[in-house]
């Protein structure tokens, strides 16, 4: 796994439990915009789209989702999901630590497949689609994982935020289904060795986003951000917008408003105090930006969420 020096972007939530680090997620999308902000984690993530109109951004690359497909996110990969239409679709995800696949016995599967996956020297394929040899079997195993959590794929289950299971039988079914996914991918030679030279641009973006998230309450200047990766301001602004899809200051303000919403929901701070806590030195600018992003005022937002 590529070593990142961007801990603030790394998810700190536990996916699953300490004894069985595997969880499932389901999200129903019905709006445009960023649905999953840029982040990374040590676990493998398998995404299943039944269809839709989405854009995945993974390590500086963009991938369009227009029909049914399975995507794989390797440990340490910076990724986000953007919806590009208002049509309603469901995205399912299984997030698991490769450690749950290990055997105590050092047989060939452990040595030649599971250990390289755990160590990051062997990577999952980026995407498989219907018609490819492994798709049907991998999709079947993926759906079995979802079912084994005790949450059947019912239409009314439109939102699942990290379901876990402590049931031994369910865990065995989940583990066996994940191992079948590895077997199917291996049978069709879909795993790839990790490259020796990781894309430096990804680490640069991680550094910048981490700095923003750690310092959003302070004054942030373009020259400070550009200096983090030793680039001039003009190059940095082009680089950042190409990577993230918006200007550096747009991203800064979006993150500040996200934190403002959190403070309005979870604290009794006044609007002025929230404004200052989130790095806005001017109340008027804060109110305008808040309304632009939420279509409401801070007070109305607090009342609605209370």
PDB file of C-alpha atoms in Angstrom:
ATOM      1  CA  UNK A   1       0.000   0.000   0.000  1.00  0.00           C
ATOM      2  CA  UNK A   2       1.327   3.452  -0.806  1.00  0.00           C
ATOM      3  CA  UNK A   3       2.270   5.189   2.386  1.00  0.00           C
ATOM      4  CA  UNK A   4       0.403   8.440   2.836  1.00  0.00           C
ATOM      5  CA  UNK A   5       1.462  11.368   4.928  1.00  0.00           C
ATOM      6  CA  UNK A   6      -2.114  12.661   5.030  1.00  0.00           C
ATOM      7  CA  UNK A   7      -3.728  11.271   8.203  1.00  0.00           C
ATOM      8  CA  UNK A   8      -6.549  13.841   8.240  1.00  0.00           C
ATOM      9  CA  UNK A   9      -7.941  12.449   4.998  1.00  0.00           C
ATOM     10  CA  UNK A  10      -7.826   8.922   6.298  1.00  0.00           C
ATOM     11  CA  UNK A  11     -11.115   7.653   7.622  1.00  0.00           C
ATOM     12  CA  UNK A  12     -10.928   7.102  11.348  1.00  0.00           C
ATOM     13  CA  UNK A  13     -14.185   5.161  11.608  1.00  0.00           C
ATOM     14  CA  UNK A  14     -14.003   1.433  12.149  1.00  0.00           C
ATOM     15  CA  UNK A  15     -15.426  -0.531   9.228  1.00  0.00           C
ATOM     16  CA  UNK A  16     -17.002  -3.519  10.939  1.00  0.00           C
ATOM     17  CA  UNK A  17     -15.819  -4.615  14.376  1.00  0.00           C
ATOM     18  CA  UNK A  18     -12.360  -5.175  15.827  1.00  0.00           C
ATOM     19  CA  UNK A  19     -12.788  -8.942  15.599  1.00  0.00           C
ATOM     20  CA  UNK A  20     -14.430  -8.870  12.146  1.00  0.00           C
ATOM     21  CA  UNK A  21     -13.439  -5.710  10.206  1.00  0.00           C
ATOM     22  CA  UNK A  22     -16.030  -5.810   7.439  1.00  0.00           C
ATOM     23  CA  UNK A  23     -19.109  -3.640   6.931  1.00  0.00           C
ATOM     24  CA  UNK A  24     -21.688  -2.898   4.252  1.00  0.00           C
ATOM     25  CA  UNK A  25     -23.098   0.421   3.101  1.00  0.00           C
ATOM     26  CA  UNK A  26     -26.009   1.369   0.876  1.00  0.00           C
ATOM     27  CA  UNK A  27     -26.774   4.844  -0.385  1.00  0.00           C
ATOM     28  CA  UNK A  28     -29.740   6.005  -2.422  1.00  0.00           C
ATOM     29  CA  UNK A  29     -28.721   8.846  -4.738  1.00  0.00           C
ATOM     30  CA  UNK A  30     -31.307  11.316  -6.010  1.00  0.00           C
ATOM     31  CA  UNK A  31     -29.386  14.557  -6.399  1.00  0.00           C
ATOM     32  CA  UNK A  32     -26.462  16.015  -8.255  1.00  0.00           C
ATOM     33  CA  UNK A  33     -23.199  16.884  -6.592  1.00  0.00           C
ATOM     34  CA  UNK A  34     -20.479  15.362  -4.466  1.00  0.00           C
ATOM     35  CA  UNK A  35     -21.853  12.367  -2.610  1.00  0.00           C
ATOM     36  CA  UNK A  36     -18.643  11.011  -1.124  1.00  0.00           C
ATOM     37  CA  UNK A  37     -15.846  13.518  -0.577  1.00  0.00           C
ATOM     38  CA  UNK A  38     -12.200  12.680  -1.215  1.00  0.00           C
ATOM     39  CA  UNK A  39     -10.836  10.304   1.404  1.00  0.00           C
ATOM     40  CA  UNK A  40      -8.821   7.100   1.772  1.00  0.00           C
ATOM     41  CA  UNK A  41      -8.641   4.120   4.102  1.00  0.00           C
ATOM     42  CA  UNK A  42      -6.598   0.987   4.729  1.00  0.00           C
ATOM     43  CA  UNK A  43      -9.449  -1.344   3.787  1.00  0.00           C
ATOM     44  CA  UNK A  44     -10.471  -2.716   0.397  1.00  0.00           C
ATOM     45  CA  UNK A  45     -13.771  -1.323  -0.904  1.00  0.00           C
ATOM     46  CA  UNK A  46     -15.982  -2.966  -3.513  1.00  0.00           C
ATOM     47  CA  UNK A  47     -18.648  -0.734  -5.052  1.00  0.00           C
ATOM     48  CA  UNK A  48     -21.644  -2.087  -6.924  1.00  0.00           C
ATOM     49  CA  UNK A  49     -23.691   0.205  -9.166  1.00  0.00           C
ATOM     50  CA  UNK A  50     -26.897  -1.167 -10.665  1.00  0.00           C
ATOM     51  CA  UNK A  51     -26.816   1.770 -13.063  1.00  0.00           C
ATOM     52  CA  UNK A  52     -26.780   5.523 -12.839  1.00  0.00           C
ATOM     53  CA  UNK A  53     -24.915   8.602 -13.900  1.00  0.00           C
ATOM     54  CA  UNK A  54     -21.889   8.981 -11.670  1.00  0.00           C
ATOM     55  CA  UNK A  55     -18.265  10.032 -11.821  1.00  0.00           C
ATOM     56  CA  UNK A  56     -15.711   8.252  -9.668  1.00  0.00           C
ATOM     57  CA  UNK A  57     -12.421   9.980  -9.008  1.00  0.00           C
ATOM     58  CA  UNK A  58      -9.693   7.550  -7.971  1.00  0.00           C
ATOM     59  CA  UNK A  59      -6.068   8.641  -7.628  1.00  0.00           C
ATOM     60  CA  UNK A  60      -6.323  11.532 -10.122  1.00  0.00           C
ATOM     61  CA  UNK A  61      -8.274   9.460 -12.658  1.00  0.00           C
ATOM     62  CA  UNK A  62     -11.924   9.907 -13.527  1.00  0.00           C
ATOM     63  CA  UNK A  63     -14.280   7.031 -14.325  1.00  0.00           C
ATOM     64  CA  UNK A  64     -17.818   7.341 -15.660  1.00  0.00           C
ATOM     65  CA  UNK A  65     -20.593   5.054 -14.438  1.00  0.00           C
ATOM     66  CA  UNK A  66     -23.443   4.764 -16.923  1.00  0.00           C
ATOM     67  CA  UNK A  67     -24.573   1.162 -16.433  1.00  0.00           C
ATOM     68  CA  UNK A  68     -24.234  -1.809 -14.093  1.00  0.00           C
ATOM     69  CA  UNK A  69     -20.659  -2.377 -12.901  1.00  0.00           C
ATOM     70  CA  UNK A  70     -18.381  -3.289 -10.017  1.00  0.00           C
ATOM     71  CA  UNK A  71     -15.494  -1.027  -8.963  1.00  0.00           C
ATOM     72  CA  UNK A  72     -12.617  -1.899  -6.652  1.00  0.00           C
ATOM     73  CA  UNK A  73     -10.834   0.602  -4.393  1.00  0.00           C
ATOM     74  CA  UNK A  74      -7.450  -0.623  -3.172  1.00  0.00           C
ATOM     75  CA  UNK A  75      -6.069   0.328   0.267  1.00  0.00           C
ATOM     76  CA  UNK A  76      -4.662   3.847   0.367  1.00  0.00           C
ATOM     77  CA  UNK A  77      -6.351   5.078  -2.819  1.00  0.00           C
ATOM     78  CA  UNK A  78      -7.801   8.579  -2.712  1.00  0.00           C
ATOM     79  CA  UNK A  79     -11.387   8.459  -4.013  1.00  0.00           C
ATOM     80  CA  UNK A  80     -14.689  10.279  -4.231  1.00  0.00           C
ATOM     81  CA  UNK A  81     -18.108   9.832  -5.878  1.00  0.00           C
ATOM     82  CA  UNK A  82     -20.015  12.547  -7.753  1.00  0.00           C
ATOM     83  CA  UNK A  83     -23.593  12.219  -8.999  1.00  0.00           C
ATOM     84  CA  UNK A  84     -24.143  13.812 -12.401  1.00  0.00           C
ATOM     85  CA  UNK A  85     -27.929  13.526 -12.658  1.00  0.00           C
ATOM     86  CA  UNK A  86     -30.998  13.652 -10.419  1.00  0.00           C
ATOM     87  CA  UNK A  87     -32.130  10.146 -11.370  1.00  0.00           C
ATOM     88  CA  UNK A  88     -32.496   7.780  -8.433  1.00  0.00           C
ATOM     89  CA  UNK A  89     -30.044   4.897  -8.168  1.00  0.00           C
ATOM     90  CA  UNK A  90     -28.656   2.785  -5.359  1.00  0.00           C
ATOM     91  CA  UNK A  91     -24.961   2.195  -4.711  1.00  0.00           C
ATOM     92  CA  UNK A  92     -23.867  -0.667  -2.475  1.00  0.00           C
ATOM     93  CA  UNK A  93     -20.446  -1.018  -0.908  1.00  0.00           C
ATOM     94  CA  UNK A  94     -18.557  -3.689   1.013  1.00  0.00           C
ATOM     95  CA  UNK A  95     -15.557  -2.394   2.960  1.00  0.00           C
ATOM     96  CA  UNK A  96     -13.264  -4.945   4.552  1.00  0.00           C
ATOM     97  CA  UNK A  97      -9.769  -5.430   5.884  1.00  0.00           C
ATOM     98  CA  UNK A  98      -7.808  -8.012   3.860  1.00  0.00           C
ATOM     99  CA  UNK A  99      -6.729  -9.464   7.206  1.00  0.00           C
ATOM    100  CA  UNK A 100     -10.040 -11.324   7.536  1.00  0.00           C
ATOM    101  CA  UNK A 101      -9.099 -13.453   4.515  1.00  0.00           C
ATOM    102  CA  UNK A 102      -5.916 -14.875   5.986  1.00  0.00           C
ATOM    103  CA  UNK A 103      -5.259 -18.516   6.841  1.00  0.00           C
ATOM    104  CA  UNK A 104      -3.047 -19.700   9.667  1.00  0.00           C
ATOM    105  CA  UNK A 105      -1.612 -22.328   7.348  1.00  0.00           C
ATOM    106  CA  UNK A 106       0.903 -20.957   4.864  1.00  0.00           C
ATOM    107  CA  UNK A 107      -0.505 -22.729   1.839  1.00  0.00           C
ATOM    108  CA  UNK A 108      -0.220 -21.546  -1.764  1.00  0.00           C
ATOM    109  CA  UNK A 109      -3.337 -19.368  -1.567  1.00  0.00           C
ATOM    110  CA  UNK A 110      -1.981 -17.631   1.526  1.00  0.00           C
ATOM    111  CA  UNK A 111       1.493 -17.113   0.106  1.00  0.00           C
ATOM    112  CA  UNK A 112       0.709 -16.259  -3.525  1.00  0.00           C
ATOM    113  CA  UNK A 113      -2.579 -14.378  -3.263  1.00  0.00           C
ATOM    114  CA  UNK A 114      -3.797 -13.373   0.185  1.00  0.00           C
ATOM    115  CA  UNK A 115      -0.460 -12.175   1.565  1.00  0.00           C
ATOM    116  CA  UNK A 116       0.328 -10.010  -1.518  1.00  0.00           C
ATOM    117  CA  UNK A 117      -3.176  -8.500  -1.301  1.00  0.00           C
ATOM    118  CA  UNK A 118      -2.681  -7.740   2.412  1.00  0.00           C
ATOM    119  CA  UNK A 119       0.745  -6.227   1.818  1.00  0.00           C
ATOM    120  CA  UNK A 120      -0.405  -4.129  -1.131  1.00  0.00           C
ATOM    121  CA  UNK A 121       1.937  -5.711  -3.640  1.00  0.00           C
ATOM    122  CA  UNK A 122      -1.022  -7.072  -5.600  1.00  0.00           C
ATOM    123  CA  UNK A 123      -3.930  -4.824  -6.577  1.00  0.00           C
ATOM    124  CA  UNK A 124      -7.561  -5.485  -7.375  1.00  0.00           C
ATOM    125  CA  UNK A 125      -8.715  -4.613 -10.907  1.00  0.00           C
ATOM    126  CA  UNK A 126     -10.258  -1.183 -11.255  1.00  0.00           C
ATOM    127  CA  UNK A 127     -13.585  -2.247 -12.746  1.00  0.00           C
ATOM    128  CA  UNK A 128     -15.452  -5.208 -14.196  1.00  0.00           C
ATOM    129  CA  UNK A 129     -18.668  -4.965 -16.202  1.00  0.00           C
ATOM    130  CA  UNK A 130     -21.352  -7.345 -17.508  1.00  0.00           C
ATOM    131  CA  UNK A 131     -20.073  -9.539 -20.315  1.00  0.00           C
ATOM    132  CA  UNK A 132     -16.628  -9.952 -18.807  1.00  0.00           C
ATOM    133  CA  UNK A 133     -15.858 -13.543 -17.722  1.00  0.00           C
ATOM    134  CA  UNK A 134     -15.659 -12.850 -13.970  1.00  0.00           C
ATOM    135  CA  UNK A 135     -18.568 -10.412 -13.650  1.00  0.00           C
ATOM    136  CA  UNK A 136     -21.489 -12.746 -12.960  1.00  0.00           C
ATOM    137  CA  UNK A 137     -19.655 -14.837 -10.372  1.00  0.00           C
ATOM    138  CA  UNK A 138     -18.154 -11.811  -8.601  1.00  0.00           C
ATOM    139  CA  UNK A 139     -21.518 -10.032  -8.569  1.00  0.00           C
ATOM    140  CA  UNK A 140     -23.167 -13.151  -7.119  1.00  0.00           C
ATOM    141  CA  UNK A 141     -20.565 -13.372  -4.339  1.00  0.00           C
ATOM    142  CA  UNK A 142     -20.878  -9.634  -3.658  1.00  0.00           C
ATOM    143  CA  UNK A 143     -24.655  -9.916  -3.240  1.00  0.00           C
ATOM    144  CA  UNK A 144     -24.160 -12.898  -0.946  1.00  0.00           C
ATOM    145  CA  UNK A 145     -22.003 -10.719   1.291  1.00  0.00           C
ATOM    146  CA  UNK A 146     -24.797  -8.142   1.430  1.00  0.00           C
ATOM    147  CA  UNK A 147     -27.388 -10.795   2.246  1.00  0.00           C
ATOM    148  CA  UNK A 148     -25.196 -12.422   4.878  1.00  0.00           C
ATOM    149  CA  UNK A 149     -25.273  -9.300   7.004  1.00  0.00           C
ATOM    150  CA  UNK A 150     -28.931 -10.085   7.658  1.00  0.00           C
ATOM    151  CA  UNK A 151     -30.067  -7.117   5.598  1.00  0.00           C
ATOM    152  CA  UNK A 152     -31.686  -8.601   2.532  1.00  0.00           C
ATOM    153  CA  UNK A 153     -31.551  -6.518  -0.623  1.00  0.00           C
ATOM    154  CA  UNK A 154     -35.016  -5.102  -0.020  1.00  0.00           C
ATOM    155  CA  UNK A 155     -36.170  -2.022  -1.837  1.00  0.00           C
ATOM    156  CA  UNK A 156     -37.153  -0.367   1.426  1.00  0.00           C
ATOM    157  CA  UNK A 157     -33.586  -0.644   2.721  1.00  0.00           C
ATOM    158  CA  UNK A 158     -32.529   2.519   0.948  1.00  0.00           C
ATOM    159  CA  UNK A 159     -29.838   3.615   3.376  1.00  0.00           C
ATOM    160  CA  UNK A 160     -27.397   1.461   5.337  1.00  0.00           C
ATOM    161  CA  UNK A 161     -24.523   3.172   7.122  1.00  0.00           C
ATOM    162  CA  UNK A 162     -21.996   0.552   8.088  1.00  0.00           C
ATOM    163  CA  UNK A 163     -23.996  -2.513   9.088  1.00  0.00           C
ATOM    164  CA  UNK A 164     -21.907  -5.070  11.008  1.00  0.00           C
ATOM    165  CA  UNK A 165     -22.462  -8.615  12.229  1.00  0.00           C
ATOM    166  CA  UNK A 166     -21.194 -10.591  15.223  1.00  0.00           C
ATOM    167  CA  UNK A 167     -22.970 -13.765  14.111  1.00  0.00           C
ATOM    168  CA  UNK A 168     -20.423 -16.521  13.506  1.00  0.00           C
ATOM    169  CA  UNK A 169     -22.396 -18.227  10.745  1.00  0.00           C
ATOM    170  CA  UNK A 170     -22.884 -14.940   8.891  1.00  0.00           C
ATOM    171  CA  UNK A 171     -19.191 -14.159   9.221  1.00  0.00           C
ATOM    172  CA  UNK A 172     -18.269 -17.520   7.699  1.00  0.00           C
ATOM    173  CA  UNK A 173     -20.591 -16.944   4.755  1.00  0.00           C
ATOM    174  CA  UNK A 174     -19.152 -13.443   4.267  1.00  0.00           C
ATOM    175  CA  UNK A 175     -15.567 -14.647   4.448  1.00  0.00           C
ATOM    176  CA  UNK A 176     -16.233 -17.493   2.022  1.00  0.00           C
ATOM    177  CA  UNK A 177     -17.946 -15.113  -0.431  1.00  0.00           C
ATOM    178  CA  UNK A 178     -15.006 -12.684  -0.303  1.00  0.00           C
ATOM    179  CA  UNK A 179     -12.600 -15.565  -0.882  1.00  0.00           C
ATOM    180  CA  UNK A 180     -14.661 -16.595  -3.913  1.00  0.00           C
ATOM    181  CA  UNK A 181     -14.279 -13.071  -5.272  1.00  0.00           C
ATOM    182  CA  UNK A 182     -10.503 -13.401  -4.902  1.00  0.00           C
ATOM    183  CA  UNK A 183     -10.624 -16.824  -6.558  1.00  0.00           C
ATOM    184  CA  UNK A 184     -12.684 -15.552  -9.504  1.00  0.00           C
ATOM    185  CA  UNK A 185     -10.427 -12.550 -10.054  1.00  0.00           C
ATOM    186  CA  UNK A 186      -7.350 -14.746  -9.797  1.00  0.00           C
ATOM    187  CA  UNK A 187      -8.791 -17.357 -12.172  1.00  0.00           C
ATOM    188  CA  UNK A 188      -9.187 -14.697 -14.849  1.00  0.00           C
ATOM    189  CA  UNK A 189      -5.793 -13.075 -14.120  1.00  0.00           C
ATOM    190  CA  UNK A 190      -7.400  -9.776 -13.121  1.00  0.00           C
ATOM    191  CA  UNK A 191      -5.060  -8.935 -10.247  1.00  0.00           C
ATOM    192  CA  UNK A 192      -2.119  -6.693 -11.110  1.00  0.00           C
ATOM    193  CA  UNK A 193       1.192  -6.116  -9.331  1.00  0.00           C
ATOM    194  CA  UNK A 194       1.507  -2.739  -7.655  1.00  0.00           C
ATOM    195  CA  UNK A 195       3.676  -0.274  -9.542  1.00  0.00           C
ATOM    196  CA  UNK A 196       7.018   0.608  -8.040  1.00  0.00           C
ATOM    197  CA  UNK A 197       6.586   4.326  -8.651  1.00  0.00           C
ATOM    198  CA  UNK A 198       3.410   5.757  -7.179  1.00  0.00           C
ATOM    199  CA  UNK A 199       1.900   8.901  -8.679  1.00  0.00           C
ATOM    200  CA  UNK A 200       3.417  11.826  -6.807  1.00  0.00           C
ATOM    201  CA  UNK A 201       0.451  13.995  -7.751  1.00  0.00           C
ATOM    202  CA  UNK A 202      -1.823  11.881  -5.558  1.00  0.00           C
ATOM    203  CA  UNK A 203       0.396  12.464  -2.528  1.00  0.00           C
ATOM    204  CA  UNK A 204       0.491  16.188  -3.356  1.00  0.00           C
ATOM    205  CA  UNK A 205      -3.304  16.363  -3.380  1.00  0.00           C
ATOM    206  CA  UNK A 206      -3.494  14.389  -0.134  1.00  0.00           C
ATOM    207  CA  UNK A 207      -1.097  16.864   1.479  1.00  0.00           C
ATOM    208  CA  UNK A 208      -3.095  19.891   0.340  1.00  0.00           C
ATOM    209  CA  UNK A 209      -6.485  18.489   1.358  1.00  0.00           C
ATOM    210  CA  UNK A 210      -5.085  17.449   4.724  1.00  0.00           C
ATOM    211  CA  UNK A 211      -3.698  20.942   5.313  1.00  0.00           C
ATOM    212  CA  UNK A 212      -7.108  22.455   4.515  1.00  0.00           C
ATOM    213  CA  UNK A 213      -8.924  20.114   6.872  1.00  0.00           C
ATOM    214  CA  UNK A 214      -6.456  20.727   9.688  1.00  0.00           C
ATOM    215  CA  UNK A 215      -6.335  24.515   9.235  1.00  0.00           C
ATOM    216  CA  UNK A 216      -9.798  25.502   7.941  1.00  0.00           C
ATOM    217  CA  UNK A 217     -10.370  27.638  11.035  1.00  0.00           C
ATOM    218  CA  UNK A 218      -7.347  29.788  10.192  1.00  0.00           C
ATOM    219  CA  UNK A 219      -6.646  32.108   7.284  1.00  0.00           C
ATOM    220  CA  UNK A 220      -5.703  30.039   4.247  1.00  0.00           C
ATOM    221  CA  UNK A 221      -3.986  31.651   1.271  1.00  0.00           C
ATOM    222  CA  UNK A 222      -3.337  30.215  -2.155  1.00  0.00           C
ATOM    223  CA  UNK A 223       0.374  30.841  -1.754  1.00  0.00           C
ATOM    224  CA  UNK A 224       0.387  28.713   1.415  1.00  0.00           C
ATOM    225  CA  UNK A 225      -1.283  25.816  -0.373  1.00  0.00           C
ATOM    226  CA  UNK A 226       0.964  26.120  -3.420  1.00  0.00           C
ATOM    227  CA  UNK A 227       4.019  26.155  -1.162  1.00  0.00           C
ATOM    228  CA  UNK A 228       3.063  22.781   0.294  1.00  0.00           C
ATOM    229  CA  UNK A 229       3.921  21.109  -3.018  1.00  0.00           C
ATOM    230  CA  UNK A 230       6.587  23.602  -4.112  1.00  0.00           C
ATOM    231  CA  UNK A 231       4.603  25.002  -7.047  1.00  0.00           C
ATOM    232  CA  UNK A 232       3.738  28.537  -8.148  1.00  0.00           C
ATOM    233  CA  UNK A 233       0.186  29.748  -7.552  1.00  0.00           C
ATOM    234  CA  UNK A 234      -0.901  29.656 -11.186  1.00  0.00           C
ATOM    235  CA  UNK A 235       0.221  26.062 -11.690  1.00  0.00           C
ATOM    236  CA  UNK A 236      -1.240  25.018  -8.338  1.00  0.00           C
ATOM    237  CA  UNK A 237      -4.710  26.426  -9.092  1.00  0.00           C
ATOM    238  CA  UNK A 238      -4.858  24.590 -12.435  1.00  0.00           C
ATOM    239  CA  UNK A 239      -3.540  21.398 -10.853  1.00  0.00           C
ATOM    240  CA  UNK A 240      -6.014  21.506  -7.965  1.00  0.00           C
ATOM    241  CA  UNK A 241      -9.065  22.226 -10.126  1.00  0.00           C
ATOM    242  CA  UNK A 242      -8.165  19.434 -12.518  1.00  0.00           C
ATOM    243  CA  UNK A 243      -7.769  16.998  -9.632  1.00  0.00           C
ATOM    244  CA  UNK A 244     -10.728  18.013  -7.447  1.00  0.00           C
ATOM    245  CA  UNK A 245     -13.076  19.650  -9.937  1.00  0.00           C
ATOM    246  CA  UNK A 246     -13.258  23.058  -8.268  1.00  0.00           C
ATOM    247  CA  UNK A 247     -10.930  25.846  -7.262  1.00  0.00           C
ATOM    248  CA  UNK A 248      -8.925  25.670  -4.028  1.00  0.00           C
ATOM    249  CA  UNK A 249     -10.981  28.391  -2.347  1.00  0.00           C
ATOM    250  CA  UNK A 250     -14.256  26.794  -3.431  1.00  0.00           C
ATOM    251  CA  UNK A 251     -13.114  23.604  -1.730  1.00  0.00           C
ATOM    252  CA  UNK A 252     -11.996  25.534   1.377  1.00  0.00           C
ATOM    253  CA  UNK A 253     -15.372  27.289   1.655  1.00  0.00           C
ATOM    254  CA  UNK A 254     -17.288  24.048   1.093  1.00  0.00           C
ATOM    255  CA  UNK A 255     -15.352  22.373   3.878  1.00  0.00           C
ATOM    256  CA  UNK A 256     -15.853  25.360   6.193  1.00  0.00           C
ATOM    257  CA  UNK A 257     -19.612  25.367   5.607  1.00  0.00           C
ATOM    258  CA  UNK A 258     -19.719  21.610   6.249  1.00  0.00           C
ATOM    259  CA  UNK A 259     -18.054  22.232   9.617  1.00  0.00           C
ATOM    260  CA  UNK A 260     -20.423  25.133  10.286  1.00  0.00           C
ATOM    261  CA  UNK A 261     -23.394  22.823   9.733  1.00  0.00           C
ATOM    262  CA  UNK A 262     -21.901  20.361  12.191  1.00  0.00           C
ATOM    263  CA  UNK A 263     -21.454  23.070  14.834  1.00  0.00           C
ATOM    264  CA  UNK A 264     -24.990  24.367  14.309  1.00  0.00           C
ATOM    265  CA  UNK A 265     -26.351  20.867  14.834  1.00  0.00           C
ATOM    266  CA  UNK A 266     -24.145  19.779  17.739  1.00  0.00           C
ATOM    267  CA  UNK A 267     -23.437  22.942  19.752  1.00  0.00           C
ATOM    268  CA  UNK A 268     -25.176  26.037  21.114  1.00  0.00           C
ATOM    269  CA  UNK A 269     -22.624  28.447  19.645  1.00  0.00           C
ATOM    270  CA  UNK A 270     -24.068  31.644  18.233  1.00  0.00           C
ATOM    271  CA  UNK A 271     -24.005  32.224  14.471  1.00  0.00           C
ATOM    272  CA  UNK A 272     -21.183  34.730  14.922  1.00  0.00           C
ATOM    273  CA  UNK A 273     -19.166  32.230  16.974  1.00  0.00           C
ATOM    274  CA  UNK A 274     -19.736  29.520  14.356  1.00  0.00           C
ATOM    275  CA  UNK A 275     -18.618  31.971  11.666  1.00  0.00           C
ATOM    276  CA  UNK A 276     -15.331  32.627  13.467  1.00  0.00           C
ATOM    277  CA  UNK A 277     -14.777  28.981  14.449  1.00  0.00           C
ATOM    278  CA  UNK A 278     -14.985  27.993  10.786  1.00  0.00           C
ATOM    279  CA  UNK A 279     -12.444  30.477   9.476  1.00  0.00           C
ATOM    280  CA  UNK A 280     -14.727  33.218   8.148  1.00  0.00           C
ATOM    281  CA  UNK A 281     -13.449  36.593   9.270  1.00  0.00           C
ATOM    282  CA  UNK A 282     -16.531  38.404   8.017  1.00  0.00           C
ATOM    283  CA  UNK A 283     -20.103  37.553   9.045  1.00  0.00           C
ATOM    284  CA  UNK A 284     -21.559  38.857   5.801  1.00  0.00           C
ATOM    285  CA  UNK A 285     -19.316  36.610   3.716  1.00  0.00           C
ATOM    286  CA  UNK A 286     -20.231  33.648   5.934  1.00  0.00           C
ATOM    287  CA  UNK A 287     -23.972  34.245   5.559  1.00  0.00           C
ATOM    288  CA  UNK A 288     -23.718  34.604   1.778  1.00  0.00           C
ATOM    289  CA  UNK A 289     -21.636  31.453   1.417  1.00  0.00           C
ATOM    290  CA  UNK A 290     -23.896  29.512   3.782  1.00  0.00           C
ATOM    291  CA  UNK A 291     -27.000  30.430   1.800  1.00  0.00           C
ATOM    292  CA  UNK A 292     -25.270  29.672  -1.494  1.00  0.00           C
ATOM    293  CA  UNK A 293     -24.432  26.158  -0.365  1.00  0.00           C
ATOM    294  CA  UNK A 294     -27.520  25.278   1.700  1.00  0.00           C
ATOM    295  CA  UNK A 295     -30.288  27.551   0.323  1.00  0.00           C
ATOM    296  CA  UNK A 296     -31.083  28.654   3.857  1.00  0.00           C
ATOM    297  CA  UNK A 297     -29.720  30.715   6.754  1.00  0.00           C
ATOM    298  CA  UNK A 298     -27.721  29.339   9.694  1.00  0.00           C
ATOM    299  CA  UNK A 299     -30.619  29.930  12.117  1.00  0.00           C
ATOM    300  CA  UNK A 300     -33.143  28.274   9.830  1.00  0.00           C
ATOM    301  CA  UNK A 301     -30.749  25.377   9.347  1.00  0.00           C
ATOM    302  CA  UNK A 302     -30.382  24.918  13.128  1.00  0.00           C
ATOM    303  CA  UNK A 303     -34.161  24.965  13.661  1.00  0.00           C
ATOM    304  CA  UNK A 304     -34.704  22.446  10.868  1.00  0.00           C
ATOM    305  CA  UNK A 305     -32.083  20.072  12.277  1.00  0.00           C
ATOM    306  CA  UNK A 306     -33.162  20.386  15.920  1.00  0.00           C
TER     307      UNK A 306
END
